Amino acid sequence: MKFKELAVYFQRLESISKRLDMTDILAELFQKASQDKKVNIEEIVYLSQGHLLPSFKNIEFQMSEKLIHKSIVLATGKPDELIEDMFQRIGDYGEVAQKLCKIYIENLSITDVYKKLTELVGFSGAGVVVKKTEFLADLLKSISPIEVKYIIRIILGKLRLGVGDPTFLDSLSLAYSGDKNLRKHLERAYNLCCDLGLVAKILFSEGIERIKGFEVIVGCPIRMALAARMPGAKEIIEKIGTCAVEAKYDGFRCQVHKNGKEIQVYSRNLENTTHMFPEIKEGTLAQVKNKNVIYEGEAIAYDPQTGECLPFQTTVQRKRKHGIASMRKLFPLKLFVFDLLYADGDLTDKSYEQRRKILTSVIGKGDVLEVSPVHIVKTARELENIFEESLREGREGIVAKRLDGVYKAGGRNFNWIKLKSSYSGELNDTIDCVIVGYYFGKGLRASLGLGSLLACVYDKKSETFKTIAKIGSGLTEDELVKFKKMLDKIKVNSKPPKVDSLIEPDVWVEPKYVIEVQADEITRSPVHTCGKAQDKDSGYALRFPRTVDKIREDKDAQDATTVNENINLFKMQGRKT
Ligand code: AMP
């Protein structure tokens, strides 16, 4: 199959926004590709996602717009100014190059292009910039304009076909069996390895039975289980009965994979953060005896003088690319281990009780890893006591866990229920919102260039972002300036297709950054689209919203609080913990 054909599919996908249509087009693509023996289906999946490998592999082209610009100059012989001028007008180097690159020699297959892009990523050492620009220029000279457009977008990380993971899964099922009934098996496998390409490859080469029996792979991150919310201890006991209660630590989630001496640490959004936390690597090697293990915990910085745990704002400073050694001395980490997903075999289908039993035998004594203490409670009173104690110890609240609950990868469900301290307002939890645009503001704020943010939550069903608030509080002047700079890098000319909004900000941005927002309450509102699908007259809005945490780097746009969670929070309001 030729790459040109794939580019035409990209163009078709780009021109539509309805999920069902996208599913049909992708299914057609996968079906066609699966009949061609020369095609590696995983390459199609990764390229359609805008990558060369699953994103947790952190493969980057390391080519800026400036370098792309140079390659276009080299490939076309057109003057710098003309290209710059076109870019200013069009705002997309993919389209600029498509218009200028007219020389068309080869008819490359998908695998040829995939190999060339892999080669491009692999350049290193002296003269790497020149090597990359020249290599790309040669590639641009040999392919057709439509291919040029999408290759440049992939290299810049801007393919953005708007296809979400559920759409991929539906279309794989449709392509393989003619209906979407296999989606649940494919989704389970995907949640266990976070590698859609691998799932597609196994499906088409080994069949659905292998997918049904899919097990976790040490080294491939597992999509993390998330906690549901309930208003109070009484409701929790009514829902799950006798349960295990652990403190809710306010740090960052780590999923640690040990494969012999190889250690990988994944963040909540499955980024490979191993290099940031050398003590977790050392601690795992020193304290975990089994050869192959996957465990999860919450990392918190502590004061090396007193041993006391430090607040989230301090812990989060450990998430950095540079200055790791000095920060480690200042704020070393402790990892409170709370779950075990693999120990020389897959444990995700075992009950919480069984996993915990094995966990205590797997984690040995030492300075970094500490198994989180558990209390088994039968009554709401007992649960409340532990909740209070946890708050006194400076924790964020508790997480109650169903004793017979399996580890449900990738889902928020009632196997884990979190209960947090009540804030002063009625709403007893923060909302994670995605920024989709900003307003210039008035007065001083106008001079800073940014007055308020348009914020959305995520609607899983339609895979779109629904507006819930305009946020003007919580950011200092310096932060407003920084936010503007950061958002301007991802601004787009019109409303992104995945955003559902009745209001128009001064500047639209790609839904990318998640901020944690506190509000006094959730109210009904005709202005916002959150919940409008459920109730045509009125959506939901945040009253007096303010940012409490800046960018939640551990969350992707799709990890924002969902519309359904907001509706549940709305119903829980006013019921005290
Ligand atoms: P939230 O981010 O508010 O949805 O709360 C769930 C998060 O709490 C998880 O993703 C973990 O990072 C964190 N957490 C802290 N302590 C625990 C614990 N004992 N068990 C599970 N999750 C915990």
XYZ file of C-alpha atoms and ligand atoms in Angstrom:
600
model
C 0.000 0.000 0.000
C 1.349 3.376 -0.970
C 1.796 6.231 1.467
C -0.108 8.434 -0.949
C -3.202 6.321 -0.381
C -2.794 6.743 3.371
C -2.455 10.508 2.894
C -5.772 10.541 1.030
C -7.373 8.737 3.987
C -5.868 11.382 6.295
C -7.434 14.063 4.148
C -10.829 12.389 4.295
C -10.593 12.020 8.070
C -9.544 15.606 8.473
C -12.521 16.896 6.554
C -15.145 15.336 8.847
C -15.911 15.625 12.525
C -18.582 12.976 13.142
C -17.235 10.026 15.102
C -19.330 7.477 13.218
C -18.068 8.653 9.829
C -14.497 8.594 11.084
C -14.987 5.042 12.335
C -16.225 3.915 8.915
C -13.337 5.520 7.046
C -10.737 4.083 9.411
C -12.357 0.644 9.250
C -12.172 0.774 5.461
C -8.484 1.689 5.739
C -7.695 -1.131 8.188
C -9.586 -3.660 6.150
C -7.779 -2.735 2.981
C -4.428 -2.694 4.755
C -5.029 -6.077 6.391
C -5.465 -7.650 2.946
C -2.108 -6.383 1.745
C 0.605 -8.778 2.894
C 3.299 -6.127 2.518
C 1.683 -3.748 4.988
C 2.652 -3.593 8.649
C -0.630 -2.518 10.142
C 0.991 -1.100 13.268
C 2.826 1.455 11.103
C -0.528 2.718 9.832
C -1.871 2.986 13.367
C 1.136 4.903 14.665
C 1.279 7.227 11.644
C -2.460 7.927 11.959
C -1.820 8.875 15.582
C 0.942 11.194 14.358
C 3.788 9.080 15.790
C 6.264 6.411 14.844
C 5.759 4.357 17.992
C 3.332 4.500 20.931
C 3.689 7.841 22.672
C 5.125 6.353 25.879
C 8.297 5.578 23.909
C 8.985 9.341 23.773
C 10.202 9.334 20.178
C 10.654 12.885 18.963
C 11.773 14.255 15.637
C 13.465 17.236 17.318
C 12.828 19.418 14.275
C 11.539 22.918 14.912
C 9.473 24.996 12.475
C 12.698 26.817 11.661
C 14.323 23.613 10.428
C 11.234 22.600 8.487
C 11.324 26.027 6.862
C 14.960 25.403 5.838
C 14.100 22.004 4.385
C 11.318 23.548 2.312
C 13.752 26.181 1.011
C 16.231 23.436 0.099
C 13.595 21.242 -1.522
C 11.890 23.916 -3.587
C 14.552 26.578 -4.174
C 11.919 29.189 -3.253
C 13.066 32.327 -1.409
C 12.925 32.507 2.381
C 10.609 35.524 2.349
C 8.014 33.857 0.153
C 7.825 30.832 2.456
C 7.714 33.026 5.547
C 4.976 35.137 4.003
C 2.913 32.069 3.093
C 3.366 30.652 6.588
C 2.166 33.905 8.146
C -0.970 33.704 6.002
C -1.687 29.978 6.264
C -0.253 29.133 9.691
C 0.678 25.571 8.736
C 3.991 24.465 7.238
C 2.304 21.303 5.980
C 0.040 23.277 3.693
C 2.768 25.718 2.714
C 4.987 22.844 1.555
C 2.063 21.144 -0.171
C 1.562 24.260 -2.274
C 5.245 24.621 -3.148
C 6.544 21.073 -3.568
C 5.526 20.001 -7.024
C 8.318 17.648 -7.944
C 7.085 14.104 -7.755
C 9.402 11.237 -8.558
C 8.819 8.213 -6.380
C 5.750 6.348 -5.317
C 6.773 5.333 -1.803
C 5.029 2.626 0.156
C 3.862 3.222 3.740
C 6.771 1.126 4.972
C 9.258 3.130 2.862
C 8.034 6.369 4.419
C 7.953 4.835 7.896
C 11.573 3.713 7.459
C 12.649 7.125 6.217
C 10.991 8.871 9.156
C 12.643 6.391 11.543
C 15.977 7.189 9.930
C 15.310 10.902 10.390
C 14.650 10.424 14.108
C 17.845 8.422 14.460
C 20.324 11.111 13.279
C 22.617 12.300 16.035
C 26.081 13.667 16.692
C 27.996 16.420 14.923
C 26.165 18.189 12.118
C 22.849 16.609 13.058
C 20.869 19.737 12.152
C 22.297 19.901 8.632
C 21.854 16.140 8.182
C 18.202 16.301 9.213
C 17.342 19.302 7.058
C 19.002 17.847 3.976
C 17.481 14.417 4.491
C 14.009 15.890 4.843
C 14.543 18.128 1.800
C 15.438 15.048 -0.273
C 12.323 13.271 0.944
C 10.134 16.291 0.130
C 11.569 16.366 -3.379
C 10.557 12.801 -4.072
C 6.936 12.690 -2.948
C 3.643 14.176 -4.052
C 2.176 17.368 -2.513
C -0.484 15.629 -0.432
C 2.157 13.334 1.109
C 4.380 16.332 1.820
C 1.593 17.995 3.783
C 1.031 15.097 6.153
C 4.677 14.141 6.576
C 5.500 17.675 7.688
C 2.593 17.708 10.104
C 3.739 14.381 11.585
C 7.288 15.660 12.022
C 6.019 18.818 13.730
C 3.693 16.780 15.971
C 0.674 18.506 14.399
C -1.141 15.789 12.482
C -4.312 16.212 14.546
C -6.802 14.127 12.628
C -9.124 14.368 15.620
C -9.449 10.590 15.935
C -9.652 9.439 19.540
C -8.663 6.024 20.911
C -12.280 4.753 21.162
C -12.755 5.521 17.450
C -9.627 3.528 16.600
C -10.870 0.618 18.696
C -14.334 0.661 17.115
C -12.866 0.760 13.640
C -10.458 -2.123 14.326
C -13.411 -4.202 15.472
C -15.438 -3.160 12.442
C -12.614 -3.938 10.033
C -11.952 -7.354 11.570
C -15.470 -8.641 12.131
C -17.943 -6.310 10.434
C -19.381 -4.995 13.713
C -18.229 -3.172 16.831
C -18.796 -6.036 19.265
C -15.109 -6.791 19.720
C -14.447 -3.306 21.009
C -14.553 -4.361 24.691
C -11.856 -7.012 24.183
C -9.691 -4.667 22.151
C -10.135 -1.930 24.722
C -9.118 -4.244 27.535
C -5.938 -5.223 25.663
C -5.230 -1.574 24.865
C -5.709 -0.528 28.476
C -3.178 -3.155 29.480
C -0.415 -2.069 27.078
C -1.200 1.480 25.834
C -0.034 0.418 22.399
C -2.751 0.570 19.743
C -0.320 -0.527 17.047
C 0.497 -3.690 18.969
C -3.198 -4.446 19.536
C -3.922 -4.016 15.802
C -0.943 -6.166 14.850
C -1.969 -9.011 17.165
C -5.586 -8.785 16.039
C -4.812 -9.121 12.339
C -1.892 -11.543 12.608
C -2.957 -13.830 15.486
C -6.692 -13.269 15.832
C -9.203 -12.183 18.438
C -8.593 -15.119 20.794
C -5.076 -13.822 21.456
C -6.580 -10.405 22.186
C -9.057 -11.924 24.628
C -6.210 -13.599 26.522
C -3.955 -10.552 26.384
C -1.749 -10.051 29.446
C 0.290 -7.085 30.639
C 3.836 -6.704 29.346
C 6.509 -5.445 31.715
C 7.835 -2.242 30.150
C 4.545 -1.219 28.493
C 2.568 1.097 30.763
C -0.880 0.057 31.947
C -3.571 2.734 31.756
C -4.061 3.654 35.351
C -7.115 2.787 37.404
C -8.849 5.888 38.737
C -11.014 6.556 41.746
C -14.705 7.495 41.699
C -16.134 10.067 44.117
C -18.884 9.748 46.701
C -20.215 12.396 49.054
C -19.486 10.653 52.337
C -18.526 7.645 54.440
C -22.100 6.393 54.702
C -22.565 6.247 50.941
C -19.218 4.499 50.490
C -20.115 1.714 52.919
C -23.559 1.400 51.327
C -21.931 1.046 47.938
C -19.046 -1.346 48.599
C -19.558 -2.680 52.126
C -16.540 -3.756 54.164
C -13.558 -2.186 52.464
C -9.896 -1.299 52.734
C -9.053 2.311 53.492
C -5.750 3.944 52.683
C -4.562 7.518 53.084
C -4.839 9.629 49.936
C -1.315 10.941 49.440
C -0.988 14.240 47.637
C 1.956 13.715 45.348
C 2.225 12.214 41.907
C 1.291 8.785 40.746
C 4.089 6.506 39.606
C 3.746 3.179 37.840
C 7.069 1.400 38.157
C 8.121 -1.433 35.835
C 11.034 -3.654 36.820
C 12.386 -6.010 34.212
C 15.502 -7.479 35.815
C 17.778 -4.476 36.247
C 15.789 -2.312 33.803
C 13.498 0.159 35.541
C 10.877 2.422 33.950
C 8.760 4.926 35.841
C 5.555 6.111 34.134
C 3.512 9.124 35.158
C -0.269 9.239 35.333
C -0.450 10.262 31.696
C 1.988 7.495 30.794
C 4.982 9.650 30.146
C 8.284 7.931 30.779
C 9.684 9.909 33.722
C 12.401 7.457 34.824
C 15.267 9.941 34.437
C 13.553 12.463 36.727
C 13.451 10.214 39.765
C 16.758 8.369 40.202
C 15.918 7.431 43.804
C 12.827 5.505 42.653
C 14.998 3.502 40.302
C 17.594 2.863 43.014
C 14.921 2.147 45.630
C 13.231 -0.383 43.357
C 16.491 -2.174 42.619
C 17.333 -2.269 46.321
C 13.932 -3.145 47.766
C 12.152 -5.288 45.174
C 13.357 -8.854 45.090
C 11.308 -10.362 42.275
C 12.733 -10.182 38.777
C 9.696 -8.832 36.897
C 7.353 -6.528 38.736
C 4.913 -3.699 38.071
C 3.730 -1.707 41.046
C 2.079 1.646 41.681
C 2.436 4.286 44.326
C 2.330 7.983 45.067
C 5.644 9.840 45.277
C 5.967 12.629 47.822
C 8.933 14.874 48.578
C 10.087 15.042 52.189
C 12.292 17.263 54.270
C 15.584 15.365 54.713
C 16.197 17.099 58.097
C 12.883 16.235 59.724
C 11.608 13.397 57.538
C 8.267 15.211 57.200
C 6.307 14.935 53.968
C 6.063 18.170 51.998
C 3.064 19.718 50.229
C 2.184 18.972 46.622
C 3.499 22.360 45.454
C 6.968 21.314 46.659
C 6.758 17.725 45.433
C 5.804 18.885 41.972
C 9.114 20.730 41.671
C 10.724 17.326 41.279
C 9.075 17.013 37.875
C 11.835 18.598 35.846
C 14.185 17.860 33.012
C 17.274 19.608 34.418
C 18.929 20.117 37.790
C 17.722 16.722 38.949
C 20.706 15.892 41.195
C 20.511 19.115 43.223
C 16.724 18.971 43.576
C 16.996 15.395 44.718
C 19.281 16.488 47.584
C 16.915 19.285 48.564
C 13.660 17.345 48.239
C 14.208 13.574 48.203
C 11.213 11.384 47.389
C 9.428 8.684 49.285
C 7.155 6.380 47.337
C 4.031 5.127 49.113
C 3.321 1.877 47.296
C -0.369 0.964 47.133
C -0.821 -1.638 44.401
C 0.881 -4.510 42.642
C -0.089 -5.327 39.057
C 2.525 -7.868 38.116
C 4.944 -10.087 40.017
C 6.425 -12.704 37.707
C 2.895 -12.976 36.287
C -0.162 -10.793 35.586
C -2.082 -9.861 38.755
C -4.566 -7.372 37.327
C -7.413 -9.914 37.442
C -6.709 -10.830 41.064
C -8.680 -9.198 43.867
C -7.352 -6.220 45.805
C -6.905 -8.434 48.853
C -4.817 -10.949 46.944
C -2.705 -8.255 45.303
C -2.028 -6.541 48.616
C -0.981 -9.805 50.243
C 1.619 -10.398 47.541
C 2.633 -6.730 47.607
C 3.846 -6.895 51.200
C 6.086 -9.832 50.365
C 7.477 -8.206 47.214
C 8.516 -4.848 48.699
C 11.403 -5.216 51.141
C 12.533 -2.733 53.779
C 14.460 0.348 52.707
C 14.597 4.126 52.469
C 12.479 4.930 49.413
C 9.567 2.518 49.037
C 7.041 2.179 51.819
C 3.905 0.067 51.516
C 0.921 2.294 52.344
C -0.830 1.219 55.563
C -4.344 -0.209 55.156
C -7.311 -0.340 57.538
C -10.169 -2.712 56.932
C -13.429 -1.016 57.934
C -16.964 -2.292 58.252
C -18.917 0.788 59.287
C -19.276 4.405 58.223
C -18.165 5.479 61.703
C -14.883 3.548 61.398
C -14.328 4.967 57.929
C -14.958 8.496 59.157
C -12.451 8.040 61.987
C -9.743 7.036 59.571
C -10.668 9.879 57.272
C -10.286 12.381 60.156
C -7.009 10.818 61.239
C -5.732 10.994 57.701
C -6.533 14.714 57.513
C -4.808 15.305 60.862
C -1.716 13.673 59.407
C -1.820 16.193 56.576
C -3.130 13.845 53.890
C -5.623 14.888 51.247
C -8.285 12.420 52.397
C -8.687 8.690 51.932
C -9.184 6.165 49.170
C -11.594 3.312 50.001
C -11.007 0.116 48.027
C -13.313 -2.760 47.343
C -11.773 -5.924 48.782
C -12.735 -8.130 45.839
C -12.092 -5.423 43.201
C -9.781 -6.311 40.314
C -7.349 -3.723 38.963
C -9.530 -2.067 36.330
C -7.010 -0.593 33.893
C -7.997 2.717 32.331
C -11.191 3.231 34.211
C -12.769 5.323 36.896
C -15.091 3.000 38.777
C -16.286 2.123 42.241
C -13.484 -0.363 42.977
C -11.702 2.705 44.344
C -13.596 5.616 45.896
C -11.896 8.803 47.000
C -13.065 11.036 49.770
C -11.372 14.385 50.097
C -11.502 17.079 52.756
C -14.330 19.576 52.376
C -13.191 22.905 51.125
C -14.794 26.079 52.385
C -17.282 26.103 49.532
C -20.049 23.668 48.785
C -18.109 21.835 46.129
C -15.818 19.355 47.821
C -13.488 18.538 44.982
C -11.536 20.398 42.365
C -12.268 20.087 38.658
C -9.585 19.433 36.071
C -10.355 21.674 33.105
C -8.819 21.917 29.642
C -8.010 25.370 28.302
C -9.525 25.863 24.836
C -9.138 29.592 24.410
C -8.523 32.917 26.096
C -9.922 36.445 26.267
C -7.757 39.564 26.091
C -9.456 41.135 29.110
C -9.815 44.746 30.089
C -7.600 47.367 31.773
C -4.326 46.053 33.188
C -5.093 42.553 32.001
C -5.502 43.761 28.440
C -1.990 45.181 28.635
C -0.757 41.748 29.740
C -2.489 40.241 26.729
C -4.619 37.722 28.623
C -7.552 38.364 30.921
C -9.343 35.061 31.318
C -9.406 31.494 30.087
C -12.197 29.514 28.457
C -12.235 26.122 30.140
C -13.816 22.819 29.184
C -14.430 19.385 30.634
C -14.363 16.171 28.608
C -17.364 14.343 27.237
C -16.284 10.738 26.811
C -19.294 9.720 24.793
C -18.872 12.213 21.967
C -15.097 12.591 22.504
C -15.533 16.356 22.591
C -14.694 19.126 25.025
C -17.645 21.014 26.516
C -17.305 24.471 28.011
C -17.927 24.896 31.739
C -16.297 28.164 32.823
C -14.553 31.403 32.032
C -11.750 31.653 34.551
C -10.182 34.965 35.462
C -8.985 34.339 39.022
C -6.131 32.492 40.579
C -3.309 33.554 38.286
C -0.747 36.242 39.172
C 0.298 38.860 36.614
C 3.498 36.954 35.892
C 1.522 33.806 35.371
C -0.891 35.536 33.005
C 2.056 36.594 30.869
C 3.509 33.077 30.953
C 0.157 31.543 30.094
C -0.248 33.835 27.117
C 3.175 32.854 25.788
C 2.454 29.181 26.292
C -1.019 29.345 24.739
C 0.095 31.398 21.765
C 2.272 28.465 20.718
C -0.835 26.326 20.267
C -3.303 28.910 19.003
C -5.496 27.973 16.060
C -7.452 30.091 13.590
C -10.893 28.770 14.375
C -12.745 26.656 16.929
C -11.008 23.269 17.171
C -13.340 20.530 15.842
C -13.296 18.687 19.161
C -14.587 21.702 21.086
C -18.320 22.236 21.558
C -18.945 25.831 22.554
C -21.697 28.416 22.303
C -19.308 31.204 23.160
C -16.312 32.509 21.315
C -13.068 33.516 23.042
C -10.742 36.107 21.483
C -8.215 33.364 20.751
C -8.867 29.656 20.301
C -6.185 27.176 21.306
C -5.753 23.493 20.733
C -7.163 21.556 23.735
C -3.923 20.534 25.413
C -3.291 22.039 28.833
C -5.156 20.904 31.944
C -5.547 23.178 34.972
C -6.970 22.329 38.365
C -9.874 24.595 39.194
C -11.654 25.290 42.465
C -15.181 26.687 42.425
C -17.826 27.504 45.012
C -20.416 25.356 43.362
C -21.704 23.914 40.127
C -24.762 25.724 38.830
C -27.120 25.273 35.869
C -26.286 27.556 32.973
C -27.672 28.127 29.492
C -24.324 29.529 28.354
C -22.169 26.425 28.689
C -22.336 23.169 26.790
C -21.292 20.833 29.656
C -24.290 18.563 30.218
C -26.398 20.182 27.500
C -26.730 16.887 25.646
C -28.314 15.393 28.762
C -30.673 18.318 29.289
C -31.393 20.480 26.243
C -32.353 23.650 28.130
C -29.400 24.097 30.323
C -25.816 23.056 30.784
C -23.637 23.288 33.876
C -21.190 25.991 34.900
C -18.669 26.582 37.671
C -19.545 29.430 40.026
C -16.582 31.624 41.036
C -13.977 29.444 39.391
C -10.295 30.009 40.170
C -7.175 28.084 39.267
C -5.591 26.358 42.261
C -2.862 24.535 40.495
C -1.188 25.767 37.379
C -0.703 23.300 34.554
C -1.338 19.676 35.529
C 1.486 18.261 33.487
C 0.575 14.747 34.521
C -2.765 14.993 32.735
C -3.624 15.013 29.052
C -6.689 16.811 27.718
C -8.698 13.568 27.738
C -7.848 13.099 31.436
C -9.834 16.205 32.401
C -12.857 15.778 34.642
C -15.725 14.411 32.577
C -19.185 15.830 31.976
C -20.711 12.915 33.894
C -18.458 13.475 36.876
C -19.566 17.107 36.915
C -23.196 16.117 36.869
C -22.538 13.740 39.778
C -20.711 16.459 41.676
C -23.681 18.746 41.050
C -25.961 16.147 42.620
C -23.631 15.639 45.591
C -23.441 19.334 46.461
C -24.556 20.407 49.870
C -24.218 16.897 51.278
C -21.385 17.169 53.779
C -18.749 14.515 54.295
P -7.741 12.144 41.734
O -6.458 12.481 41.016
O -8.275 13.241 42.589
O -8.740 11.495 40.814
O -7.416 10.987 42.802
C -6.882 9.765 42.448
C -5.385 9.819 42.634
O -5.051 9.766 44.010
C -4.660 8.644 42.057
O -4.460 8.820 40.677
C -3.361 8.635 42.829
O -2.407 9.434 42.157
C -3.701 9.341 44.126
N -3.575 8.519 45.337
C -3.045 8.950 46.491
N -3.081 7.999 47.428
C -3.646 6.903 46.853
C -3.945 5.587 47.323
N -3.681 5.207 48.571
N -4.529 4.737 46.450
C -4.819 5.115 45.182
N -4.557 6.342 44.691
C -3.961 7.236 45.515
